[in-house]
Tab-separated table of C-alpha atoms and ligand atoms in Angstrom:
chain	number	residue	atom	x	y	z
H	1	UNK	CA	-23.386	9.945	-6.270
H	2	UNK	CA	-21.713	6.603	-6.157
H	3	UNK	CA	-21.294	6.713	-9.802
H	4	UNK	CA	-20.265	10.104	-10.044
H	5	UNK	CA	-17.571	9.264	-7.499
H	6	UNK	CA	-16.547	6.139	-9.453
H	7	UNK	CA	-16.283	8.457	-12.650
H	8	UNK	CA	-13.980	10.507	-11.016
H	9	UNK	CA	-11.938	8.000	-9.874
H	10	UNK	CA	-11.511	6.893	-13.342
H	11	UNK	CA	-10.033	10.209	-14.856
H	12	UNK	CA	-6.432	9.706	-15.839
H	13	UNK	CA	-4.377	10.885	-12.764
H	14	UNK	CA	-1.673	11.392	-15.133
H	15	UNK	CA	-3.524	13.979	-17.058
H	16	UNK	CA	-4.678	15.912	-14.063
H	17	UNK	CA	-1.328	15.842	-12.716
H	18	UNK	CA	-0.385	17.742	-16.143
H	19	UNK	CA	-3.248	19.904	-16.251
H	20	UNK	CA	-2.080	20.832	-12.470
H	21	UNK	CA	1.307	22.084	-14.166
H	22	UNK	CA	3.258	18.885	-12.863
H	23	UNK	CA	6.105	17.712	-15.207
H	24	UNK	CA	5.505	13.550	-15.644
H	25	UNK	CA	8.609	11.723	-16.789
H	26	UNK	CA	8.644	8.752	-19.067
H	27	UNK	CA	4.478	8.909	-18.464
H	28	UNK	CA	4.981	7.455	-14.871
H	29	UNK	CA	6.976	9.157	-12.648
H	30	UNK	CA	7.555	12.793	-11.271
H	31	UNK	CA	9.010	14.834	-8.118
H	32	UNK	CA	6.594	14.205	-5.344
H	33	UNK	CA	4.936	17.385	-3.983
H	34	UNK	CA	4.712	16.027	-0.612
H	35	UNK	CA	8.289	15.870	0.345
H	36	UNK	CA	11.228	17.372	-0.712
H	37	UNK	CA	13.457	15.243	-3.120
H	38	UNK	CA	15.653	15.680	-6.028
H	39	UNK	CA	15.041	12.793	-8.177
H	40	UNK	CA	11.252	11.896	-8.793
H	41	UNK	CA	10.030	8.694	-6.607
H	42	UNK	CA	6.814	9.454	-6.827
H	43	UNK	CA	5.097	6.778	-9.330
H	44	UNK	CA	1.714	6.759	-11.388
H	45	UNK	CA	-0.148	3.344	-11.699
H	46	UNK	CA	-2.456	4.204	-15.174
H	47	UNK	CA	-6.102	3.483	-15.321
H	48	UNK	CA	-7.601	1.103	-14.559
H	49	UNK	CA	-5.452	1.304	-11.012
H	50	UNK	CA	-5.070	5.004	-11.408
H	51	UNK	CA	-3.156	5.537	-8.375
H	52	UNK	CA	0.020	7.326	-7.223
H	53	UNK	CA	2.439	6.102	-4.503
H	54	UNK	CA	5.411	7.948	-3.600
H	55	UNK	CA	8.536	5.457	-2.582
H	56	UNK	CA	10.466	8.650	-1.162
H	57	UNK	CA	7.759	9.400	1.754
H	58	UNK	CA	4.942	6.171	1.328
H	59	UNK	CA	2.430	9.138	0.155
H	60	UNK	CA	-0.043	7.249	-1.851
H	61	UNK	CA	-3.720	7.916	-3.332
H	62	UNK	CA	-5.999	8.067	-6.247
H	63	UNK	CA	-6.902	11.064	-8.650
H	64	UNK	CA	-9.250	12.845	-6.160
H	65	UNK	CA	-6.779	12.596	-3.483
H	66	UNK	CA	-3.590	14.020	-5.659
H	67	UNK	CA	-5.615	16.831	-6.992
H	68	UNK	CA	-7.169	17.640	-3.116
H	69	UNK	CA	-3.967	17.155	-1.446
H	70	UNK	CA	-1.615	19.222	-4.058
H	71	UNK	CA	-4.117	22.253	-3.931
H	72	UNK	CA	-4.822	21.843	-0.155
H	73	UNK	CA	-8.683	21.419	-0.670
H	74	UNK	CA	-10.996	18.990	1.030
H	75	UNK	CA	-12.219	15.701	-0.876
H	76	UNK	CA	-15.708	16.649	-1.403
H	77	UNK	CA	-14.462	20.203	-3.280
H	78	UNK	CA	-12.093	18.208	-5.053
H	79	UNK	CA	-14.289	15.696	-6.405
H	80	UNK	CA	-16.599	18.374	-7.535
H	81	UNK	CA	-14.023	20.675	-9.256
H	82	UNK	CA	-12.584	17.481	-10.976
H	83	UNK	CA	-16.355	16.470	-12.073
H	84	UNK	CA	-17.095	19.959	-13.120
H	85	UNK	CA	-13.957	20.128	-15.575
H	86	UNK	CA	-13.592	16.288	-16.695
H	87	UNK	CA	-16.921	14.751	-16.581
H	88	UNK	CA	-18.887	15.660	-19.839
H	89	UNK	CA	-22.346	15.651	-18.848
H	90	UNK	CA	-22.034	16.768	-14.920
H	91	UNK	CA	-24.875	18.514	-13.915
H	92	UNK	CA	-23.286	20.090	-10.734
H	93	UNK	CA	-21.754	23.753	-10.226
H	94	UNK	CA	-19.849	24.254	-13.651
H	95	UNK	CA	-18.435	27.637	-12.790
H	96	UNK	CA	-14.928	26.445	-11.215
H	97	UNK	CA	-11.960	27.056	-12.843
H	98	UNK	CA	-9.674	24.087	-12.509
H	99	UNK	CA	-6.548	25.008	-9.884
H	100	UNK	CA	-3.304	25.236	-11.141
H	101	UNK	CA	-0.562	24.281	-8.646
H	102	UNK	CA	2.185	26.802	-7.836
H	103	UNK	CA	4.908	24.286	-8.852
H	104	UNK	CA	7.802	26.767	-7.864
H	105	UNK	CA	6.475	27.343	-4.626
H	106	UNK	CA	5.865	23.934	-4.357
H	107	UNK	CA	9.529	23.220	-4.945
H	108	UNK	CA	11.334	26.066	-3.868
H	109	UNK	CA	9.862	26.484	-0.312
H	110	UNK	CA	11.051	23.241	0.933
H	111	UNK	CA	13.857	23.956	3.477
H	112	UNK	CA	16.841	21.554	3.687
H	113	UNK	CA	16.329	18.187	2.287
H	114	UNK	CA	14.568	16.093	4.559
H	115	UNK	CA	16.767	13.110	5.995
H	116	UNK	CA	16.451	10.006	4.017
H	117	UNK	CA	14.371	7.483	6.405
H	118	UNK	CA	16.572	5.761	8.517
H	119	UNK	CA	15.131	2.509	10.304
H	120	UNK	CA	15.747	2.766	14.486
H	121	UNK	CA	15.491	-0.872	16.652
H	122	UNK	CA	13.234	1.562	18.637
H	123	UNK	CA	10.501	1.092	15.686
H	124	UNK	CA	10.623	-2.614	15.773
H	125	UNK	CA	9.950	-2.142	19.630
H	126	UNK	CA	7.177	0.098	18.991
H	127	UNK	CA	5.683	-2.651	16.511
H	128	UNK	CA	6.058	-5.062	18.632
H	129	UNK	CA	4.639	-3.417	21.822
H	130	UNK	CA	1.962	-2.707	19.968
H	131	UNK	CA	1.355	-6.300	18.904
H	132	UNK	CA	1.642	-7.685	22.227
H	133	UNK	CA	-1.008	-4.935	23.559
H	134	UNK	CA	-3.524	-5.591	20.672
H	135	UNK	CA	-3.780	-9.145	21.492
H	136	UNK	CA	-4.059	-9.000	25.511
H	137	UNK	CA	-7.059	-6.766	24.915
H	138	UNK	CA	-10.333	-8.507	25.571
H	139	UNK	CA	-12.571	-9.297	22.760
H	140	UNK	CA	-14.745	-6.694	21.362
H	141	UNK	CA	-17.365	-5.913	18.641
H	142	UNK	CA	-14.729	-4.666	16.050
H	143	UNK	CA	-12.368	-7.959	16.744
H	144	UNK	CA	-15.712	-10.187	16.020
H	145	UNK	CA	-16.237	-8.321	13.015
H	146	UNK	CA	-12.630	-8.680	12.081
H	147	UNK	CA	-12.556	-12.671	12.721
H	148	UNK	CA	-15.402	-13.208	10.364
H	149	UNK	CA	-14.362	-10.908	7.502
H	150	UNK	CA	-10.858	-12.774	7.643
H	151	UNK	CA	-12.762	-16.187	7.794
H	152	UNK	CA	-14.501	-15.038	4.771
H	153	UNK	CA	-11.545	-14.094	2.751
H	154	UNK	CA	-10.241	-17.624	3.467
H	155	UNK	CA	-8.035	-16.747	6.128
H	156	UNK	CA	-8.158	-19.396	8.789
H	157	UNK	CA	-6.649	-19.916	12.092
H	158	UNK	CA	-3.495	-21.459	10.963
H	159	UNK	CA	-3.021	-18.942	8.660
H	160	UNK	CA	-3.800	-15.896	11.443
H	161	UNK	CA	-1.464	-17.443	14.051
H	162	UNK	CA	1.215	-18.333	11.623
H	163	UNK	CA	1.405	-14.641	10.000
H	164	UNK	CA	0.607	-13.261	13.791
H	165	UNK	CA	-2.059	-11.411	12.378
H	166	UNK	CA	-3.674	-8.909	14.848
H	167	UNK	CA	-6.710	-6.518	15.473
H	168	UNK	CA	-7.029	-3.264	17.063
H	169	UNK	CA	-9.943	-4.080	19.459
H	170	UNK	CA	-9.824	-0.379	21.013
H	171	UNK	CA	-8.681	2.404	18.741
H	172	UNK	CA	-8.400	4.881	22.193
H	173	UNK	CA	-6.691	2.634	24.524
H	174	UNK	CA	-4.203	1.304	21.670
H	175	UNK	CA	-3.592	5.101	21.133
H	176	UNK	CA	-3.055	5.808	24.884
H	177	UNK	CA	-1.062	3.010	25.537
H	178	UNK	CA	1.394	3.728	22.940
H	179	UNK	CA	1.522	7.721	24.276
H	180	UNK	CA	2.412	6.633	27.404
H	181	UNK	CA	5.196	4.107	26.270
H	182	UNK	CA	7.370	5.857	23.883
H	183	UNK	CA	8.244	9.525	22.970
H	184	UNK	CA	6.023	11.163	20.431
H	185	UNK	CA	9.274	11.600	18.263
H	186	UNK	CA	9.901	7.622	18.250
H	187	UNK	CA	5.919	7.006	17.113
H	188	UNK	CA	6.032	9.425	14.677
H	189	UNK	CA	9.576	8.532	13.156
H	190	UNK	CA	8.137	4.566	13.349
H	191	UNK	CA	5.274	6.174	10.823
H	192	UNK	CA	2.510	4.487	13.539
H	193	UNK	CA	1.176	7.519	14.021
H	194	UNK	CA	0.717	10.781	12.364
H	195	UNK	CA	1.483	14.352	12.094
H	196	UNK	CA	-1.205	15.105	14.820
H	197	UNK	CA	0.290	12.208	17.348
H	198	UNK	CA	-2.817	9.737	16.201
H	199	UNK	CA	-2.313	6.236	15.284
H	200	UNK	CA	-2.602	5.911	11.795
H	201	UNK	CA	-4.882	2.464	11.501
H	202	UNK	CA	-8.291	4.409	12.443
H	203	UNK	CA	-10.334	2.585	9.873
H	204	UNK	CA	-7.883	-0.204	9.328
H	205	UNK	CA	-8.026	-2.446	12.554
H	206	UNK	CA	-6.813	-5.469	10.766
H	207	UNK	CA	-2.853	-5.614	10.998
H	208	UNK	CA	-0.232	-7.214	9.207
H	209	UNK	CA	2.827	-7.707	10.417
H	210	UNK	CA	5.953	-8.067	8.396
H	211	UNK	CA	8.892	-9.739	9.467
H	212	UNK	CA	12.819	-9.330	8.703
H	213	UNK	CA	14.520	-12.296	10.899
H	214	UNK	CA	11.472	-13.017	13.300
H	215	UNK	CA	11.123	-9.139	14.255
H	216	UNK	CA	8.425	-6.614	12.946
H	217	UNK	CA	9.914	-4.535	10.516
H	218	UNK	CA	6.855	-3.116	9.002
H	219	UNK	CA	2.777	-3.030	9.578
H	220	UNK	CA	-0.162	-2.859	7.185
H	221	UNK	CA	-3.670	-1.891	7.823
H	222	UNK	CA	-6.539	-3.558	6.552
H	223	UNK	CA	-10.031	-2.408	6.804
H	224	UNK	CA	-12.934	-4.833	7.571
H	225	UNK	CA	-14.415	-5.280	4.228
H	226	UNK	CA	-15.024	-2.001	2.083
H	227	UNK	CA	-13.574	0.993	3.621
H	228	UNK	CA	-15.459	3.776	3.762
H	229	UNK	CA	-15.794	6.594	1.436
H	230	UNK	CA	-12.504	8.270	0.463
H	231	UNK	CA	-10.468	6.045	2.067
H	232	UNK	CA	-8.464	3.148	0.649
H	233	UNK	CA	-8.242	-0.714	1.870
H	234	UNK	CA	-5.169	-0.565	3.219
H	235	UNK	CA	-2.764	1.630	5.703
H	236	UNK	CA	0.743	2.080	5.544
H	237	UNK	CA	2.734	3.472	7.962
H	238	UNK	CA	3.426	7.049	7.498
H	239	UNK	CA	6.883	8.209	5.962
H	240	UNK	CA	8.376	4.654	6.115
H	241	UNK	CA	9.366	3.175	2.854
H	242	UNK	CA	7.556	-0.294	2.215
H	243	UNK	CA	9.238	-3.481	2.518
H	244	UNK	CA	8.277	-6.674	1.384
H	245	UNK	CA	5.946	-9.140	3.315
H	246	UNK	CA	6.926	-12.676	4.298
H	247	UNK	CA	10.107	-12.092	3.210
H	248	UNK	CA	11.737	-14.679	6.181
H	249	UNK	CA	9.309	-17.212	4.442
H	250	UNK	CA	11.892	-17.285	1.330
H	251	UNK	CA	14.679	-16.529	2.899
H	252	UNK	CA	16.125	-20.506	3.485
H	253	UNK	CA	14.726	-22.027	0.315
H	254	UNK	CA	17.208	-24.372	-1.499
H	255	UNK	CA	18.353	-22.657	-4.698
H	256	UNK	CA	16.372	-22.895	-8.067
H	257	UNK	CA	13.497	-23.450	-5.659
H	258	UNK	CA	10.221	-21.570	-6.907
H	259	UNK	CA	8.671	-18.813	-4.999
H	260	UNK	CA	5.518	-16.881	-5.605
H	261	UNK	CA	5.413	-12.949	-5.706
H	262	UNK	CA	1.715	-11.520	-5.227
H	263	UNK	CA	0.240	-8.120	-4.874
H	264	UNK	CA	-1.862	-8.507	-1.816
H	265	UNK	CA	-0.503	-9.972	1.234
H	266	UNK	CA	-3.660	-12.308	1.850
H	267	UNK	CA	-2.961	-13.682	-1.459
H	268	UNK	CA	0.427	-14.244	-0.385
H	269	UNK	CA	-0.980	-15.919	2.757
H	270	UNK	CA	-3.182	-18.349	0.939
H	271	UNK	CA	-0.373	-19.670	-1.475
H	272	UNK	CA	1.546	-20.544	1.764
H	273	UNK	CA	-0.920	-22.285	3.406
H	274	UNK	CA	-1.390	-24.515	0.460
H	275	UNK	CA	2.377	-24.903	0.710
H	276	UNK	CA	3.705	-22.483	-2.124
H	277	UNK	CA	6.355	-20.108	-0.756
H	278	UNK	CA	5.373	-16.418	-1.370
H	279	UNK	CA	6.049	-12.893	-0.885
H	280	UNK	CA	3.889	-9.845	-1.392
H	281	UNK	CA	4.482	-6.084	-2.601
H	282	UNK	CA	1.714	-5.326	0.015
H	283	UNK	CA	-0.770	-4.271	-2.640
H	284	UNK	CA	1.698	-2.211	-5.209
H	285	UNK	CA	2.956	-3.545	-8.598
H	286	UNK	CA	5.991	-2.019	-8.391
H	287	UNK	CA	9.051	-3.437	-7.227
H	288	UNK	CA	12.500	-1.721	-5.761
H	289	UNK	CA	16.212	-2.711	-7.195
H	290	UNK	CA	17.309	-3.451	-3.755
H	291	UNK	CA	14.899	-6.120	-3.388
H	292	UNK	CA	15.993	-8.061	-6.147
H	293	UNK	CA	18.646	-9.780	-3.679
H	294	UNK	CA	16.057	-11.474	-1.902
H	295	UNK	CA	15.444	-13.685	-5.403
H	296	UNK	CA	19.019	-14.132	-6.950
H	297	UNK	CA	18.619	-17.549	-6.196
H	298	UNK	CA	15.105	-18.550	-7.377
H	299	UNK	CA	12.839	-19.208	-10.320
H	300	UNK	CA	10.088	-16.298	-9.522
H	301	UNK	CA	6.250	-16.836	-10.718
H	302	UNK	CA	4.507	-13.393	-10.730
H	303	UNK	CA	1.008	-13.390	-9.722
H	304	UNK	CA	-0.833	-10.671	-9.777
H	305	UNK	CA	-4.223	-9.919	-9.802
H	306	UNK	CA	-6.044	-10.863	-13.271
H	307	UNK	CA	-7.244	-7.361	-14.146
H	308	UNK	CA	-5.694	-4.570	-16.679
H	309	UNK	CA	-3.837	-3.570	-13.945
H	310	UNK	CA	-2.003	-6.474	-12.535
H	311	UNK	CA	-1.400	-7.868	-15.998
H	312	UNK	CA	0.466	-4.464	-17.047
H	313	UNK	CA	2.051	-4.851	-13.891
H	314	UNK	CA	3.286	-8.244	-14.664
H	315	UNK	CA	4.700	-7.726	-17.840
H	316	UNK	CA	6.977	-4.596	-16.224
H	317	UNK	CA	7.994	-6.929	-13.721
H	318	UNK	CA	8.671	-9.693	-15.487
H	319	UNK	CA	11.147	-7.655	-17.940
H	320	UNK	CA	12.478	-5.917	-14.531
H	321	UNK	CA	13.360	-9.255	-12.957
H	322	UNK	CA	15.117	-10.549	-16.529
H	323	UNK	CA	17.612	-7.415	-16.760
H	324	UNK	CA	18.412	-8.465	-13.023
H	325	UNK	CA	19.320	-11.763	-14.081
H	326	UNK	CA	16.244	-13.281	-12.250
H	327	UNK	CA	14.053	-16.192	-14.127
H	328	UNK	CA	10.758	-14.833	-13.973
H	329	UNK	CA	7.203	-16.069	-15.533
H	330	UNK	CA	3.710	-15.045	-15.082
H	331	UNK	CA	1.549	-17.523	-13.426
H	332	UNK	CA	-2.163	-18.309	-14.611
H	333	UNK	CA	-3.779	-19.882	-12.178
H	334	UNK	CA	-7.125	-20.849	-14.061
H	335	UNK	CA	-8.649	-18.037	-16.430
H	336	UNK	CA	-11.698	-16.739	-14.891
H	337	UNK	CA	-10.269	-16.207	-11.769
H	338	UNK	CA	-10.084	-12.935	-9.949
H	339	UNK	CA	-7.358	-13.321	-7.720
H	340	UNK	CA	-5.738	-16.344	-5.991
H	341	UNK	CA	-7.637	-16.120	-2.861
H	342	UNK	CA	-10.853	-16.929	-5.504
H	343	UNK	CA	-8.886	-19.518	-7.146
H	344	UNK	CA	-8.667	-21.790	-3.665
H	345	UNK	CA	-11.500	-20.851	-2.265
H	346	UNK	CA	-13.650	-22.181	-5.476
H	347	UNK	CA	-11.507	-25.031	-6.056
J	1	ZN	ZN1	6.902	11.884	-1.487
């Protein structure tokens, strides 16, 4: 069964999108079916990453999530239907017709365009009260496991303190605390709760705060170890566009300084701990134009994971940087290491 899940996850997400009836532009983007928009902001990450991310509404997932959510069916049904259609010797039920999405209804039933996301100061207050509350809670089994997991990833006490990482020790109590202190409208606007009004970090109790000028402007959750089936390792705020992690860490460097750009936030933390100024894209490999300004004065070392997706992402991003007039180059740590943590962990 695990094997089937893996094989289905490897079905080219762009092929499935096309078969569903979506139009893919420049072989990597399309209009997002999950929010109203005029210009396509849903990006595909081709295999092996094989995921999508919408920079408009923040929706993110793999091929099964895409199929399930556009067809409005559950994960298991989506898995079976995809297997039935694309896995040659799948021995489950093989009578399902592949669904097509009624594209017209998706794009025309949308009423007025949604308002563009606008950051409100109250969101920072929500994120910071959330952090203070979590830090003030007594230790729990979940907190102990999180600490153990972080240590295993080479995230030591200095790093935890420096980046002010924290853990949701009690999901229910935290959820209640937020609702007691803030309006549901503000909580939803901040992306910290979902449409049902529940804290989005249900299986992602390790929280990585993103700061700008010392204030929290974004949050990212991480599961302890591998996430449960169907969930991803990271949970981002709902509907809030992502931003760069540790941007404060490179703001005051001298011109021509060398800075590192990583995929994962943990990689970034490891570099900083080892004396190298670094920022991270949270887990993505794509870059928004408005971020170039942070890098104008510097030389950028791209330090993505040493897998196929990371290597492809590196090529694209280096071209983008060079087009923006910023010197960027791939950093080869040491051949044979999967990522930065492994490199520093084993050195
Ligand atoms: Zn979207």
